[in-house]
mmCIF file of C-alpha atoms in Angstrom:
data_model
loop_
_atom_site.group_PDB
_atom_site.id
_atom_site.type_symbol
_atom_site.label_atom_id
_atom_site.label_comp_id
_atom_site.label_asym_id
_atom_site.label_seq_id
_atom_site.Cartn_x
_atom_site.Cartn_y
_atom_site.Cartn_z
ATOM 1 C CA UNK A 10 -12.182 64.696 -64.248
ATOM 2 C CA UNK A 11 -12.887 61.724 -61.764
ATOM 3 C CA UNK A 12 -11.214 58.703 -63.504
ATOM 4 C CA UNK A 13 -11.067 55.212 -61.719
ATOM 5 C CA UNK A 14 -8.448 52.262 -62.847
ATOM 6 C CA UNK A 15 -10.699 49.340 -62.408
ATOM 7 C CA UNK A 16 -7.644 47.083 -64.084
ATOM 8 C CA UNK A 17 -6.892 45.761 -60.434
ATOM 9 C CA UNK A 18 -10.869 45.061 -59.376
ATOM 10 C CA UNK A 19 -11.664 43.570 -62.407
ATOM 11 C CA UNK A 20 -8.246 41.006 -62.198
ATOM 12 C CA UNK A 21 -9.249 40.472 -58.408
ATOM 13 C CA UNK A 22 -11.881 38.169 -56.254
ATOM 14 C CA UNK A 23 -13.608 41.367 -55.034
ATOM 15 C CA UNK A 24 -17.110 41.384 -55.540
ATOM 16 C CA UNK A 25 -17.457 44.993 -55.409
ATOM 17 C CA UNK A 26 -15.188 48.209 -56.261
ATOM 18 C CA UNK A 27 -16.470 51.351 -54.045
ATOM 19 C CA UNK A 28 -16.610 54.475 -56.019
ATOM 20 C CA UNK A 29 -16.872 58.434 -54.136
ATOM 21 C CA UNK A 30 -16.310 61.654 -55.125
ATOM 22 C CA UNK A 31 -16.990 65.424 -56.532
ATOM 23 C CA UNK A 32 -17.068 66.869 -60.281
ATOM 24 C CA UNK A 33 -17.936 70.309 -61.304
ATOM 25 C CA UNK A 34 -21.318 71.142 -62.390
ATOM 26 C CA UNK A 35 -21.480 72.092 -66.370
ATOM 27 C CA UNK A 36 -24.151 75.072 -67.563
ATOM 28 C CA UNK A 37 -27.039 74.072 -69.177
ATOM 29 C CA UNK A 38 -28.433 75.505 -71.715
ATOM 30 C CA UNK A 39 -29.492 79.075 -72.415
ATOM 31 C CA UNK A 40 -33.325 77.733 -72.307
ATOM 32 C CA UNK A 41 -33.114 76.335 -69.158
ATOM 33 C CA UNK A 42 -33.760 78.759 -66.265
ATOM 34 C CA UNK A 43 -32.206 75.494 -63.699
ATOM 35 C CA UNK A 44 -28.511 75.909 -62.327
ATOM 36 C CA UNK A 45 -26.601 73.429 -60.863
ATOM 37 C CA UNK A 46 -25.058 74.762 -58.130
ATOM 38 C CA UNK A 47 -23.307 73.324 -56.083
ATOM 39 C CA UNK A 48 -20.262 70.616 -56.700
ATOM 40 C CA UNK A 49 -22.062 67.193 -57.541
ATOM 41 C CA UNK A 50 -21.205 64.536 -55.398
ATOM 42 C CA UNK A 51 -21.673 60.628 -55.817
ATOM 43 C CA UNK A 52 -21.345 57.682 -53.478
ATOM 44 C CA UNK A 53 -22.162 53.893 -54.940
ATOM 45 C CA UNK A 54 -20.238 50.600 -55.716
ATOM 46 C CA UNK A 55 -19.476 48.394 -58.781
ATOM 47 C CA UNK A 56 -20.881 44.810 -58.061
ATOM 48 C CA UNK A 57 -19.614 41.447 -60.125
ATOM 49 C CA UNK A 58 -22.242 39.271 -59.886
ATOM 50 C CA UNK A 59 -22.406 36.430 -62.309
ATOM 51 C CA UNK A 60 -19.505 37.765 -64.797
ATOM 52 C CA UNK A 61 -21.119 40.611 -65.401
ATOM 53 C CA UNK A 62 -20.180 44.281 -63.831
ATOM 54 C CA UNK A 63 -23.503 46.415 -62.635
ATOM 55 C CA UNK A 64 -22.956 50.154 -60.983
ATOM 56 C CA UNK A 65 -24.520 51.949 -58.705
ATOM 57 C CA UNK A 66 -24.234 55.276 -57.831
ATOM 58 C CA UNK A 67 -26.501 57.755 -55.532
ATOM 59 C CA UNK A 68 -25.745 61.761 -57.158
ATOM 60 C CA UNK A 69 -26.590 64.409 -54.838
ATOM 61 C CA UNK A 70 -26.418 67.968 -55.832
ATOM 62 C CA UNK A 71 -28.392 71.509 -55.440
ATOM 63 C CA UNK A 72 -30.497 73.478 -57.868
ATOM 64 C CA UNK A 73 -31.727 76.925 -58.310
ATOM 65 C CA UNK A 74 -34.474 78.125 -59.776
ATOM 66 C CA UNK A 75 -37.883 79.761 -59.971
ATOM 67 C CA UNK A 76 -41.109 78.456 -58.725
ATOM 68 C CA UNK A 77 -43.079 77.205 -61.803
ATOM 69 C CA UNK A 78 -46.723 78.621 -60.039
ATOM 70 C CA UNK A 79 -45.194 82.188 -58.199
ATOM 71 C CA UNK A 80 -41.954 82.708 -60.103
ATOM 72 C CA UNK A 81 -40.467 83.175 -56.370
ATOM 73 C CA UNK A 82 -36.545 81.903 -56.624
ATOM 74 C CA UNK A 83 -36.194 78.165 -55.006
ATOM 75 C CA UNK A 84 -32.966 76.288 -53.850
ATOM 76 C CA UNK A 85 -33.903 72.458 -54.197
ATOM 77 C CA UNK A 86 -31.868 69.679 -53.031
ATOM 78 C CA UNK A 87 -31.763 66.625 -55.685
ATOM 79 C CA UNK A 88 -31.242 62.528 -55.407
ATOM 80 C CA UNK A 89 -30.589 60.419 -58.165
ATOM 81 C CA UNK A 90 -29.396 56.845 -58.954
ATOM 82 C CA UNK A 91 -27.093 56.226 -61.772
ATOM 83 C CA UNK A 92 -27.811 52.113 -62.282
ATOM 84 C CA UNK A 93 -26.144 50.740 -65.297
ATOM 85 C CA UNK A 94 -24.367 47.327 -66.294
ATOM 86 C CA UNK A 95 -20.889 47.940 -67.593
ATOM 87 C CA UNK A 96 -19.246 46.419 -70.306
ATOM 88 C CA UNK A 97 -15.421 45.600 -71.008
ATOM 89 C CA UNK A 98 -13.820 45.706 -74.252
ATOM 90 C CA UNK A 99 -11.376 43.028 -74.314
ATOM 91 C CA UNK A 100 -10.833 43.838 -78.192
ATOM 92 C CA UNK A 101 -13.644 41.945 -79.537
ATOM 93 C CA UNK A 102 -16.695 44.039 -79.195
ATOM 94 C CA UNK A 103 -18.747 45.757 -81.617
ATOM 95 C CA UNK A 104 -20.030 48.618 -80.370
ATOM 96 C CA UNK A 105 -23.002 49.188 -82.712
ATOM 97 C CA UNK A 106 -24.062 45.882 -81.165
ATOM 98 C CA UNK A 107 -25.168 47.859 -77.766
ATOM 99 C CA UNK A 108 -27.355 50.510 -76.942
ATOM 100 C CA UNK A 109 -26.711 53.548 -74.318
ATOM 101 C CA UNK A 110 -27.870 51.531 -71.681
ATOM 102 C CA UNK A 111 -24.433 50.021 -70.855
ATOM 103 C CA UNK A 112 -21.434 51.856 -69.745
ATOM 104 C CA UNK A 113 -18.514 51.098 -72.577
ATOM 105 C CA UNK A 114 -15.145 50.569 -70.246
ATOM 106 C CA UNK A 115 -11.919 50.740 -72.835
ATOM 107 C CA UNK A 116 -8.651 50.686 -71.005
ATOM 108 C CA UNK A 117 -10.293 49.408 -67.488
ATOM 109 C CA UNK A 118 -10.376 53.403 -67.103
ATOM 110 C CA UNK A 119 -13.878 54.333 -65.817
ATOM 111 C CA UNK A 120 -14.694 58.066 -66.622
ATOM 112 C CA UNK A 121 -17.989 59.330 -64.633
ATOM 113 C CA UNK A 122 -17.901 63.020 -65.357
ATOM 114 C CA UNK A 123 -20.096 61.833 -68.384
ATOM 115 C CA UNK A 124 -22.452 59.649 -67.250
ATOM 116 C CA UNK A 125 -23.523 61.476 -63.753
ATOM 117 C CA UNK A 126 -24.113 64.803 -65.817
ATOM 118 C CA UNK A 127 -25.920 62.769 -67.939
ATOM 119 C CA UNK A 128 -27.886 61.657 -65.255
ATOM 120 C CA UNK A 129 -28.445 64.865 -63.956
ATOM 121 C CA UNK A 130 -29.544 66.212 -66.637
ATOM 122 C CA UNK A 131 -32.288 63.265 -66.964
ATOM 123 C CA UNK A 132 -33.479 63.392 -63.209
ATOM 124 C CA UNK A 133 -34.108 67.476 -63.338
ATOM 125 C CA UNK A 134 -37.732 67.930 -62.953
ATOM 126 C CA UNK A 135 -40.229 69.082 -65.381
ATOM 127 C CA UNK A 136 -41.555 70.894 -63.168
ATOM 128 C CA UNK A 137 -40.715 72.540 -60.094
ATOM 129 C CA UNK A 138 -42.416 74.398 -56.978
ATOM 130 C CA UNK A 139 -41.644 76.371 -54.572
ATOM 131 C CA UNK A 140 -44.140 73.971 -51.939
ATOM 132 C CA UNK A 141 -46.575 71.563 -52.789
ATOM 133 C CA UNK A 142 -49.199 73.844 -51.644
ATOM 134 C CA UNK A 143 -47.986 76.609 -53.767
ATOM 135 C CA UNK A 144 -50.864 78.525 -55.148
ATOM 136 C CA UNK A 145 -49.327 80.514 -57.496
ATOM 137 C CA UNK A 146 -50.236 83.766 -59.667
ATOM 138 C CA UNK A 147 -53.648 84.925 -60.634
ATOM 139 C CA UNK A 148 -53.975 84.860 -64.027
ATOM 140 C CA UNK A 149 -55.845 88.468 -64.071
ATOM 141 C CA UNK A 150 -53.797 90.200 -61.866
ATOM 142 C CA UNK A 151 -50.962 88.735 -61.574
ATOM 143 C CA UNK A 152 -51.135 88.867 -57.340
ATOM 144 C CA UNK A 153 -48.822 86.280 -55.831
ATOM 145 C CA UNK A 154 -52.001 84.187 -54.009
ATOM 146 C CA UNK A 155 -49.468 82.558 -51.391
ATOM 147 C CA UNK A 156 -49.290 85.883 -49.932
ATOM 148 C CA UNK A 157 -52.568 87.624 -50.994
ATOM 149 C CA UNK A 158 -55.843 87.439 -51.974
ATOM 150 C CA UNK A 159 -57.587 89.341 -54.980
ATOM 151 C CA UNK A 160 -61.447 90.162 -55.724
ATOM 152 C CA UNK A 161 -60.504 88.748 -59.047
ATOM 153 C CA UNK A 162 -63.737 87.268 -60.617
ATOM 154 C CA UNK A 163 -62.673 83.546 -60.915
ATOM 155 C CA UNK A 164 -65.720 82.077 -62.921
ATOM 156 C CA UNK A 165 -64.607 83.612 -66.167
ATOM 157 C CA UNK A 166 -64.490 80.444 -68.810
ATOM 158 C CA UNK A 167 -62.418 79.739 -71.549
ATOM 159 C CA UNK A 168 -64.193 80.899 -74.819
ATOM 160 C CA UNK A 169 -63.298 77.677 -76.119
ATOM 161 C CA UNK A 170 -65.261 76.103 -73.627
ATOM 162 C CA UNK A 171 -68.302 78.539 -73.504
ATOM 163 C CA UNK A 172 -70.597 76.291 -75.247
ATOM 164 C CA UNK A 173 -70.537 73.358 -72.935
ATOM 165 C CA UNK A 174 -72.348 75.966 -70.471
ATOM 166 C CA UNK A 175 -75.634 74.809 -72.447
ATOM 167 C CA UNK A 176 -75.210 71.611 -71.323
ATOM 168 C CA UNK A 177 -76.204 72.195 -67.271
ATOM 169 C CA UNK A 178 -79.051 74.567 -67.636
ATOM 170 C CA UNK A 179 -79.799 77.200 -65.147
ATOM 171 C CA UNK A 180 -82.087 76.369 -62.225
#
């Protein structure tokens, strides 16, 4: 767990409390064909700036998966920013009053295993390819078309969509 006592930065003049480290990636679920894996690391700072306390923090870690076109396995490096404002209970604070936009801070203990999973699990992409030019499978084949061609026929139309032929006549 990667725990930081902000009691002494938040009784001090310093305008901003640096925050680094590692935590273990978690599995996600079953579903989910994405695996964190590597350890995720964060770099970023805790600013005071007008009596208020705003974080940020830059997560880096590595995914692997399957190309969503050509099903070919792909190792992706990821960035993402964790930017919230944090707020202190000094025992007066209702809780219900805020919503999950603001980091809670009880104790002046900072806990960020939560949040940058959270995070992570927020920034993963809906959908993911091996290369931007990735041309994927055919759909009658099944012939990976980064690496092959096929004498497929490719003007077969949707049945759905048959009827809209009528509408651009034959010349």
């Amino acid at each position: 767990m990667m725990i930081f006592d902000l009691s002494n930065f938040l009784a001090s003049k310093d305008v901003s409390f640096h925050l680094e480290g590692e935590i273990e990636s978690r599995t996600l679920p079953k579903e989910s064909n994405i695996k964190v894996i590597s350890p995720i690391r964060f770099v970023g700072d805790i600013f005071k700036v007008d009596g208020e306390y705003d974080l940020n923090v830059n997560i880096y870690y590595t995914i692997d998966t399957n190309c969503n076109r050509c099903l070919k396995p792909t190792t992706m490096e990821m960035e993402t920013l964790l930017s919230e404002q944090i707020i202190i209970d000094k025992g007066n604070i209702n809780i219900e009053e805020f919503d999950e936009e603001f980091i809670y801070l009880q104790d002046y203990l900072l806990n960020m295993d939560d949040y940058i999973w959270s995070q992570v699990v927020i920034s993963l992409p809906m959908k993911i390819l091996c290369s931007n030019n990735c041309k994927g499978l055919c759909p009658q084949c099944g012939i990976d078309l980064n690496t092959q061609s096929c004498n497929c026929m490719d003007n077969t139309i949707d049945p759905r969509l048959e009827k809209l032929k009528e509408l651009f006549p034959k010349e």
